[in-house]
XYZ file of C-alpha atoms in Angstrom:
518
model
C 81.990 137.976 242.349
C 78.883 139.036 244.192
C 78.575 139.825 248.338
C 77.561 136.318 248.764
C 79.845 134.750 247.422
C 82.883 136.372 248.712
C 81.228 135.868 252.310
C 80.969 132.068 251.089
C 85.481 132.169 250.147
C 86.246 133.915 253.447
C 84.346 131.630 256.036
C 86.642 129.060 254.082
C 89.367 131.116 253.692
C 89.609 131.801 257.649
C 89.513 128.334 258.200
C 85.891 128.565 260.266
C 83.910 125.211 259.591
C 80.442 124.697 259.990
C 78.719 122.592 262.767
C 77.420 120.301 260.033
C 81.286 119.557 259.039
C 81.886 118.770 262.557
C 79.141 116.545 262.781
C 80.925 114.789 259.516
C 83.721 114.260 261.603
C 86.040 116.466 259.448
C 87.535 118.635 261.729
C 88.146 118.233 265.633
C 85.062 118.915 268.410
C 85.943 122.352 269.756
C 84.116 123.672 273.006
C 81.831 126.611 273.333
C 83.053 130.218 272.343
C 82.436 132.833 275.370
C 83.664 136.078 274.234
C 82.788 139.162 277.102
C 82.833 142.647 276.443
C 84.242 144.504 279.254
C 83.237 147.892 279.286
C 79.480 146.811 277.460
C 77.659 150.294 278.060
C 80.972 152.687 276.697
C 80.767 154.064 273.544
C 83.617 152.014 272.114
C 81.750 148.624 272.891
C 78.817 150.535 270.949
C 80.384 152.151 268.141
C 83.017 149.083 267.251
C 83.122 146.017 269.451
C 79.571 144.909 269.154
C 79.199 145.900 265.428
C 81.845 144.396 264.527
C 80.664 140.854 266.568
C 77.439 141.039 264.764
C 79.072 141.120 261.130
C 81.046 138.385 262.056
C 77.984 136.637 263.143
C 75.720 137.527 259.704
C 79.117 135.729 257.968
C 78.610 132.500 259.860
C 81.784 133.311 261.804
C 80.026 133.247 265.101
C 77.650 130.349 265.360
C 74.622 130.976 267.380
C 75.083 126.858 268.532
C 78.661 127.835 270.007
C 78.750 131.531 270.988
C 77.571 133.506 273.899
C 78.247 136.966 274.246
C 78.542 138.366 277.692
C 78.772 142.316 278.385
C 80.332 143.161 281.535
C 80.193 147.309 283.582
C 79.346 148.825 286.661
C 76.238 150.653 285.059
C 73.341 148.288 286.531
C 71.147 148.035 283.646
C 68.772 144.525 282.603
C 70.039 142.275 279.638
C 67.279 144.005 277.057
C 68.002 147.064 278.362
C 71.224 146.839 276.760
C 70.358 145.217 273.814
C 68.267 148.390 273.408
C 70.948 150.719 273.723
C 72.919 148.537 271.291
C 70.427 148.055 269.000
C 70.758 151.234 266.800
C 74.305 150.758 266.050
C 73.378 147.822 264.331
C 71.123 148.825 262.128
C 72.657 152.343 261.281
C 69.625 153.450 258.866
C 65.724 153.341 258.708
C 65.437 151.441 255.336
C 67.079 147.760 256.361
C 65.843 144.910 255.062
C 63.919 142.807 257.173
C 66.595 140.107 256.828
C 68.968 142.292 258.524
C 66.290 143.336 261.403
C 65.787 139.778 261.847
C 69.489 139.049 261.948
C 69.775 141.490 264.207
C 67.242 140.165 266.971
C 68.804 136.874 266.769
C 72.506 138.114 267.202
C 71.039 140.175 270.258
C 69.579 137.170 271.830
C 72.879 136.025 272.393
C 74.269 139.001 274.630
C 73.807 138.487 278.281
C 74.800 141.697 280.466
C 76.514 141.267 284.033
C 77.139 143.963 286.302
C 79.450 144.648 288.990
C 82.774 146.712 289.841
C 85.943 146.551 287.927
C 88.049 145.475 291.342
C 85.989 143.142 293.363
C 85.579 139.475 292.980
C 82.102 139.133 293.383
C 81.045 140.481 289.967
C 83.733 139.113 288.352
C 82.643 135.294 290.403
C 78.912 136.453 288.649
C 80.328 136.568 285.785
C 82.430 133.397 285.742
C 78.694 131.507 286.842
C 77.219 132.737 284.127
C 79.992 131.866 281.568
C 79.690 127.989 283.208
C 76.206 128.263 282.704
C 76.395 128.813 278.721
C 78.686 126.132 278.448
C 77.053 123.744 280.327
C 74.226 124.356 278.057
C 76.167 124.088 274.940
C 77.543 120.882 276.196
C 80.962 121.758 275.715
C 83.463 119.643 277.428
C 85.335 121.271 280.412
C 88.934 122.402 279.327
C 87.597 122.565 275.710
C 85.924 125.595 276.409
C 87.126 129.123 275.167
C 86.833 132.258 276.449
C 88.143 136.127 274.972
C 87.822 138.835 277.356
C 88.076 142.107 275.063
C 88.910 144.935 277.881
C 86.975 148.263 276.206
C 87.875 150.119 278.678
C 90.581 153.257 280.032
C 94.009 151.304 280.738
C 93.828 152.680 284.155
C 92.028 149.513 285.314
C 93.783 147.075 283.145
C 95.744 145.661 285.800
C 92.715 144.675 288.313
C 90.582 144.059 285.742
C 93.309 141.123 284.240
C 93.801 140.028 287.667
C 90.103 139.397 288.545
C 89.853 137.388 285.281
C 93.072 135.498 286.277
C 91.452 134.528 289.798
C 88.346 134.183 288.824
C 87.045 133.624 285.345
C 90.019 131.405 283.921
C 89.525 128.105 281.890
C 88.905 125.771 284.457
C 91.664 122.914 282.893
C 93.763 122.906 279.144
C 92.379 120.263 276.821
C 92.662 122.321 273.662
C 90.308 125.555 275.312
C 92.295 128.486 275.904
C 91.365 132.206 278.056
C 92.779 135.290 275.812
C 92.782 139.179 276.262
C 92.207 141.692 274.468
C 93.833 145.454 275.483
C 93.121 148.393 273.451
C 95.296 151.470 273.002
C 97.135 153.305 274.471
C 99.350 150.765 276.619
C 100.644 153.622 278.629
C 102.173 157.046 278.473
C 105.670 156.666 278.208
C 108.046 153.727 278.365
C 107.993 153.529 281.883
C 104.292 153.388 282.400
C 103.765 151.173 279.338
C 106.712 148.839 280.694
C 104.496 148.805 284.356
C 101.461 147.760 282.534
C 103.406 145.202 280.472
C 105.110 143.818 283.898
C 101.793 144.061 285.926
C 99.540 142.080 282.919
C 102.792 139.579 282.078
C 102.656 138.911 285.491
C 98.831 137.239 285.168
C 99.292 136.067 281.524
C 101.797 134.543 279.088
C 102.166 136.480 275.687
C 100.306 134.608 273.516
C 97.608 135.108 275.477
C 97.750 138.585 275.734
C 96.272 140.582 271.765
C 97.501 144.251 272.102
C 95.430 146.036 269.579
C 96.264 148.104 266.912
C 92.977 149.066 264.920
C 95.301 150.044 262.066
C 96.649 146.730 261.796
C 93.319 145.301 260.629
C 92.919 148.051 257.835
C 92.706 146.497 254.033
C 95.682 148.425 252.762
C 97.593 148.036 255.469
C 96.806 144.325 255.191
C 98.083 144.675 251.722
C 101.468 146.216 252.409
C 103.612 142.683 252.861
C 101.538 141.380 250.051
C 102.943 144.760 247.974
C 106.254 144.227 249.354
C 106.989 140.906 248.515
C 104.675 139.499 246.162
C 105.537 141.877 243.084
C 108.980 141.779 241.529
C 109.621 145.218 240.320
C 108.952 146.083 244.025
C 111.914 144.552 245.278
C 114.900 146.519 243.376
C 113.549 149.989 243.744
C 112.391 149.723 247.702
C 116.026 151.286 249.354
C 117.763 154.154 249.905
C 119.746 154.039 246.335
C 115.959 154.957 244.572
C 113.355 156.337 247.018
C 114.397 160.256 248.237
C 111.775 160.425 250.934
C 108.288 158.141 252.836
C 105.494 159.927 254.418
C 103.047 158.804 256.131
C 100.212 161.068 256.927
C 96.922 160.902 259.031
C 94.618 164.094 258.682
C 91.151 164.839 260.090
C 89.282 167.880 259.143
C 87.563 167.982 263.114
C 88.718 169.026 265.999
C 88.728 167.259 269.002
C 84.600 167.102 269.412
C 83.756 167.116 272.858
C 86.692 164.626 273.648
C 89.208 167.695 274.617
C 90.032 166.596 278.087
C 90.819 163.298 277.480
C 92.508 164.137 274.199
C 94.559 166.452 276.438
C 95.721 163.692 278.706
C 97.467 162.066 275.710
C 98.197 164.552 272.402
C 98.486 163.745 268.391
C 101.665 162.100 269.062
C 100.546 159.977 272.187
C 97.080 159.167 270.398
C 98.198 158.388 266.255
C 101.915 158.530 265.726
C 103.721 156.533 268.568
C 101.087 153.670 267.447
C 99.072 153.713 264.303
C 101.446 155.341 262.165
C 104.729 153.627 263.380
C 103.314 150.149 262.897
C 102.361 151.321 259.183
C 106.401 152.592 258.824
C 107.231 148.873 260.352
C 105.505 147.621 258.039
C 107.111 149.937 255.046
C 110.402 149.863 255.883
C 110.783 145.802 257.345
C 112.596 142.990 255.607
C 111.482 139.727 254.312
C 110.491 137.742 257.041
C 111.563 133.950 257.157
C 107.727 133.442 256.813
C 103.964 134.522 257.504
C 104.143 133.122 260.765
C 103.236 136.132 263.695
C 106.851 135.786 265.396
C 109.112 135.757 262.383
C 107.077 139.259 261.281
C 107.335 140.910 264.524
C 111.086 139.933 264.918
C 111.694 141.971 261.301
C 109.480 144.810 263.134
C 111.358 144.849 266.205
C 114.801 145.179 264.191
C 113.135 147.832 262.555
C 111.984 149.913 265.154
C 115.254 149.535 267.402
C 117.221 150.557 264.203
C 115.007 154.307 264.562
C 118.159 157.264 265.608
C 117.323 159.620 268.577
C 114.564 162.299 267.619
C 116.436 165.767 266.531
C 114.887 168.980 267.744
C 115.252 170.208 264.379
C 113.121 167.745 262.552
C 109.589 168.247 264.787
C 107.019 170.805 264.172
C 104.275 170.838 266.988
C 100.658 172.691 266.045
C 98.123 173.522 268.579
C 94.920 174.795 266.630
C 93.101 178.317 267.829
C 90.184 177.253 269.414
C 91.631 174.018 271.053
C 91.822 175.636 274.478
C 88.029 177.156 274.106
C 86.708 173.679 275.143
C 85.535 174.041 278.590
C 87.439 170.736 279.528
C 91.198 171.570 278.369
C 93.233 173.813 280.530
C 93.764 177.160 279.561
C 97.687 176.917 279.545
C 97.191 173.528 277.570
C 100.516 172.769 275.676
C 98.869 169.511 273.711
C 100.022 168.945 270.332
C 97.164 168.342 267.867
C 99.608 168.303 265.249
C 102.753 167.253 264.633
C 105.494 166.478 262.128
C 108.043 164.386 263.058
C 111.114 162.795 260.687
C 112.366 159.881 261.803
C 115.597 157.929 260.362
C 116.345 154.458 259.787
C 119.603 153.381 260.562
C 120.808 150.612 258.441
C 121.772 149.424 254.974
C 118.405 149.846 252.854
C 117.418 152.957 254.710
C 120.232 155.090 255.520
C 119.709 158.527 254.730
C 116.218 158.310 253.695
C 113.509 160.275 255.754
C 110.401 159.113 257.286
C 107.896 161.539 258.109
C 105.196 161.103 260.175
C 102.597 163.690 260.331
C 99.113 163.738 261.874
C 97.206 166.456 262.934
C 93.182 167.598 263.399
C 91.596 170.164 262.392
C 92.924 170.621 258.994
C 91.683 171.011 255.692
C 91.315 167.157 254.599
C 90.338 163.676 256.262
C 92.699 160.869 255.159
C 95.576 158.685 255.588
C 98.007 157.588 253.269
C 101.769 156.692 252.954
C 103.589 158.339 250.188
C 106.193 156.797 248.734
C 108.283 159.768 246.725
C 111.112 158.505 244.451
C 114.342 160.240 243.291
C 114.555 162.510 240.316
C 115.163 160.836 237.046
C 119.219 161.312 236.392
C 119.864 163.137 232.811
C 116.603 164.572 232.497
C 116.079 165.118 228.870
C 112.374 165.595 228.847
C 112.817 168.568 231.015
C 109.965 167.225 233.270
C 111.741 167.580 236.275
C 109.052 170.176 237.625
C 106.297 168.531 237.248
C 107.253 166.137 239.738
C 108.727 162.634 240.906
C 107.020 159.317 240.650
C 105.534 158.679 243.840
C 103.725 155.669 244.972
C 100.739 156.539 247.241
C 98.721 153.986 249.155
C 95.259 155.460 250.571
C 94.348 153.735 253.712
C 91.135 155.558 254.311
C 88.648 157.006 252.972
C 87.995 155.984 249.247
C 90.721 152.939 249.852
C 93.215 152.982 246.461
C 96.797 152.423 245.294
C 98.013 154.555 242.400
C 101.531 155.450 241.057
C 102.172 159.114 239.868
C 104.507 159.002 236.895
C 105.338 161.115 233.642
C 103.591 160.657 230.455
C 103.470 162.108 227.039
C 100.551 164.566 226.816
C 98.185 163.308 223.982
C 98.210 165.285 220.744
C 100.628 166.075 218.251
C 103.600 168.127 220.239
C 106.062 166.393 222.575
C 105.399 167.516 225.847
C 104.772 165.687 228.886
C 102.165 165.572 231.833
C 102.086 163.907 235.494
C 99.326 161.362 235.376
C 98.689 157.553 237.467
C 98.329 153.744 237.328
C 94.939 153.145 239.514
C 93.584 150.908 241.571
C 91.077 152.526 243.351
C 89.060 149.531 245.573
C 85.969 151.061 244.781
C 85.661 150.769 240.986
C 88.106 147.569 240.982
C 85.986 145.209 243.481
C 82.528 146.560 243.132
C 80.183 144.673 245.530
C 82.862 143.587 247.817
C 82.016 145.085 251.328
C 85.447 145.782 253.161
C 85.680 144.235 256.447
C 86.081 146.842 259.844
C 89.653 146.420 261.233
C 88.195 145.476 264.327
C 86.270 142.452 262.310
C 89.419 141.341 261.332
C 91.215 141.424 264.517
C 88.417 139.648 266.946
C 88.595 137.130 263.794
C 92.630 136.771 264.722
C 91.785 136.657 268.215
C 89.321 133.881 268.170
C 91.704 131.827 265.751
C 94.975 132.684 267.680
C 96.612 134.663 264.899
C 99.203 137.428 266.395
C 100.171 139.032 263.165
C 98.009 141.665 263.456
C 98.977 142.510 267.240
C 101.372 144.157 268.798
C 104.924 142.391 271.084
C 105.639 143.298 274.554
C 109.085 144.483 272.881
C 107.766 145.788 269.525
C 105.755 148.215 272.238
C 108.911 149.190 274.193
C 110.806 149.568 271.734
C 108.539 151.998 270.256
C 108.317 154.031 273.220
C 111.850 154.015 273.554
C 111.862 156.165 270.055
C 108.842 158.979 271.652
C 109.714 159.028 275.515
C 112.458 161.542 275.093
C 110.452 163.899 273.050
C 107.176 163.774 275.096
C 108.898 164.639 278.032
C 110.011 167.225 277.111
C 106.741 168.442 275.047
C 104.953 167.364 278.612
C 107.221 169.659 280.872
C 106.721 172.583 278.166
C 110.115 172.728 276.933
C 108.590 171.871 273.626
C 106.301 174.503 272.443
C 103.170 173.591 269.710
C 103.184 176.699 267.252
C 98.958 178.021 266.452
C 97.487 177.158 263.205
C 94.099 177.922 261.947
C 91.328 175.230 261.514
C 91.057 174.435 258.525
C 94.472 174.832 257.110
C 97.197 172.841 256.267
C 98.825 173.141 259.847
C 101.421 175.404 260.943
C 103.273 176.575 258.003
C 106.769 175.597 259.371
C 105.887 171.999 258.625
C 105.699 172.658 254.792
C 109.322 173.814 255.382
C 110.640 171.370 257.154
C 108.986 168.536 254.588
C 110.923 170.685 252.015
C 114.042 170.542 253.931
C 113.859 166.985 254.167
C 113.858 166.578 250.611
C 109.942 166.007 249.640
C 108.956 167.707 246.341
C 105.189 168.657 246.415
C 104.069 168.375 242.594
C 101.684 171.287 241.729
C 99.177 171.344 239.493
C 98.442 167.438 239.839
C 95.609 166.646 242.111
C 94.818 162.929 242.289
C 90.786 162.342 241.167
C 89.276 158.913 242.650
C 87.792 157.389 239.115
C 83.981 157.072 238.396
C 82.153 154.480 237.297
């Protein structure tokens, strides 16, 4: 199947109509689509909210007849002036095609940029004019109207941010239109700061108004992981305790932290990847069935989950702090950050009991990726004598080079009886060539605009995962909890190895996995 025609199956797939269907009388008149970028001139509006508006506009996602685009930040700049700034992140290299330049100018055509302070109502009352204005124009009928606020910005102004939207840029009456919000990461510290910023938002909005997002969530594989689950039969008998030995789930960069060391500092490895992106992957793992694909019914199976996690033992976390972390100008000499960690945690009930999950992330190391690992129990009554060259595991590849592939034992080709570790592939590159990968954050605007919670995280999935991490960043935060140096570029502190080997995991040598060529 060629680009085109996939984008052609997922405007239908995602249930997005045309205006000429409308017009038919097929599907019921909707109001205008306001979505406002708070935060416009910060580099995550640049680097991911925007881009990923714009491919949802080439797709015919975002019709130009129904969707204005505001941007919204104290930096007092004119409407082309930010279309200027935002202009090279759309077209990333010199050689696009002029379809895509002129794709471009139209999709810029519909930003508008407002300015004014994060706190006050008259920017906000600008703002809410200007929104009016657009659907005026568009003729939308009031109360049909809908507007997404997507807050790119530090959660430190969350709560006056949501309540200037609540007094004054709300949908004026409910016929059908609805006001939603979009928070990014991290929703707090700790529990209690995450539970004040839950309180002080719930306060202004009702949940399904409010999308906590989880960029992870939106990922391919991730995507794939209920569809794994509980779509393939010979899943279903071997995921528990009685046949897998061990899980990982590992997220590696090969940078440090880039310029980004104070604010890095304020938060940690564990604060920044594990508490979020890599427990909703082990959710995700380690959930039952759900009653169905309907948002609630799969958070309520993550929620049991994540409240069946045991206390954190001392014994099972390694902290790394990299030499050369502290050398950044901006992190404080007696810095005790983590920017690595390995952490086990255990699930408490009847398929998981006894079975470790570790969570590792780290920077600075020798590799960039992410990937749960799926290790399985030796074969009982081993009479190939095979054992050492390793287990069957089942490894997933969430980024880069995006694959699934299952290590097992085969007989080595030639005339003697000897066995080799080789793998079942599906590596998304070779498999579905011409297929273009949608950007989490595609996805989850997508969700956002069609009112689709799967994909986002509960006010008690959050708590609950604090709950698990409070205890231990405490403790890391009051320096009870030491990080242990590791050079950049290696595999992280060497006490990690041992405690992965302590836990059970079996690291096959000599087998390197080799993403297949065309």
């Amino acid at each position: 199947m060629g680009t085109s025609e996939w984008h052609i199956e997922r405007r239908s797939s995602f249930g997005t109509e045309s205006p000429l269907a409308r017009e038919a009388g097929n599907v019921p008149e909707t109001g205008s689509l306001s979505i406002v970028v708070l935060g416009a001139s910060g580099d995550l509006a640049k680097k991911k909210t925007f881009p990923a508006l714009f491919h949802l506009y080439r797709q015919g996602f975002l019709p130009a007849d129904e969707v204005h685009i505001f941007g919204y930040a104290r930096t007092k700049i004119s409407d082309d002036e930010l279309r200027n700034r935002l202009r090279g992140y759309l077209v990333p290299n010199k050689g696009a095609s002029p379809q895509l330049l002129e794709d471009v100018e139209k999709f810029l055509q519909l930003i508008k940029y407002v300015s004014g302070s994060y706190d006050s109502e008259d920017g906000f009352r600008l703002l809410d004019k200007e929104i009016s204005e657009h659907e005026y124009l568009k003729k939308s009928v009031e109360g049909l109207s809908r507007r997404l606020f997507y807050l790119a910005l530090p959660p430190s102004v969350y709560p006056s941010v949501c309540k200037m939207i609540k007094t004054c840029c709300m949908n004026k009456s409910d016929l059908g239109g609805w006001t939603r919000v979009v928070v990014e990461k991290p929703f707090g510290k700790d529990l209690e700061s995450a539970e004040e910023l839950s309180t002080e938002i719930g306060k202004l909005f009702e949940e399904p108004q409010i999308y906590r997002i989880d960029h992870y969530l939106g990922k391919e594989l991730v995507q794939n992981l209920l569809v794994l689950r509980f779509a393939n039969r010979f899943f279903l008998p071997l995921w528990n305790r009685d046949n897998i030995d061990n899980v990982q789930i590992v997220f590696r960069e090969d940078f440090g932290t880039d310029g980004r060391g104070g604010y890095f500092d304020q938060y940690g490895i564990i604060r920044d990847i594990i508490q979020n992106h890599l427990l909703q992957v082990l959710c995700l793992v380690a959930m039952e069935k759900p009653v169905s694909l309907r948002p609630e019914h799969i958070r309520d199976e993550k929620v049991k989950v994540l409240e069946s996690v045991l206390p954190i033992r001392d014994d099972e976390v390694v902290l790394g702090q990299y030499e050369g972390y502290k050398d950044d100008p901006t992190v404080p000499d007696k810095s005790n950050t983590p920017t690595f960690a390995t952490v086990i945690l255990r699930i408490h009930n009847e398929r998981w009991e006894g079975v470790p999950f570790i969570l590792k992330a780290g920077k600075a190391l020798n590799s960039r990726k992410a990937e749960i690992r799926v290790q399985f129990k030796d074969v009982p009554g081993d009479i190939f004598k095979c054992k050492k060259q390793g287990r069957n595991e089942f490894v997933i590849r969430l980024q880069p080079l995006e694959a699934m592939y299952m290590k097992l034992t085969v007989k080595q080709p030639g005339l003697e009886m000897s066995t080799v570790q080789s793998e079942l592939d599906l590596s998304y590159g070779q498999r579905y060539q011409g297929v273009t990968i949608p950007e989490a954050y595609e996805r989850l605007i997508l969700d956002t605009i069609k009112g689709d919670q799967q994909h986002f995280v509960r006010r008690d999935e959050l708590k609950a995962s604090w709950q698990i991490f409070t205890p231990l960043l405490h403790r890391i935060d009051e320096g009870e909890f030491k990080p242990l140096p590791y050079k950049p570029g290696s595999r992280g502190p060497a006490e990690a190895d041992q405690l992965l080997e302590k836990a059970g995991y079996v690291q096959t040598h000599g087998y390197i996995w080799i993403p297949p060529t065309l």
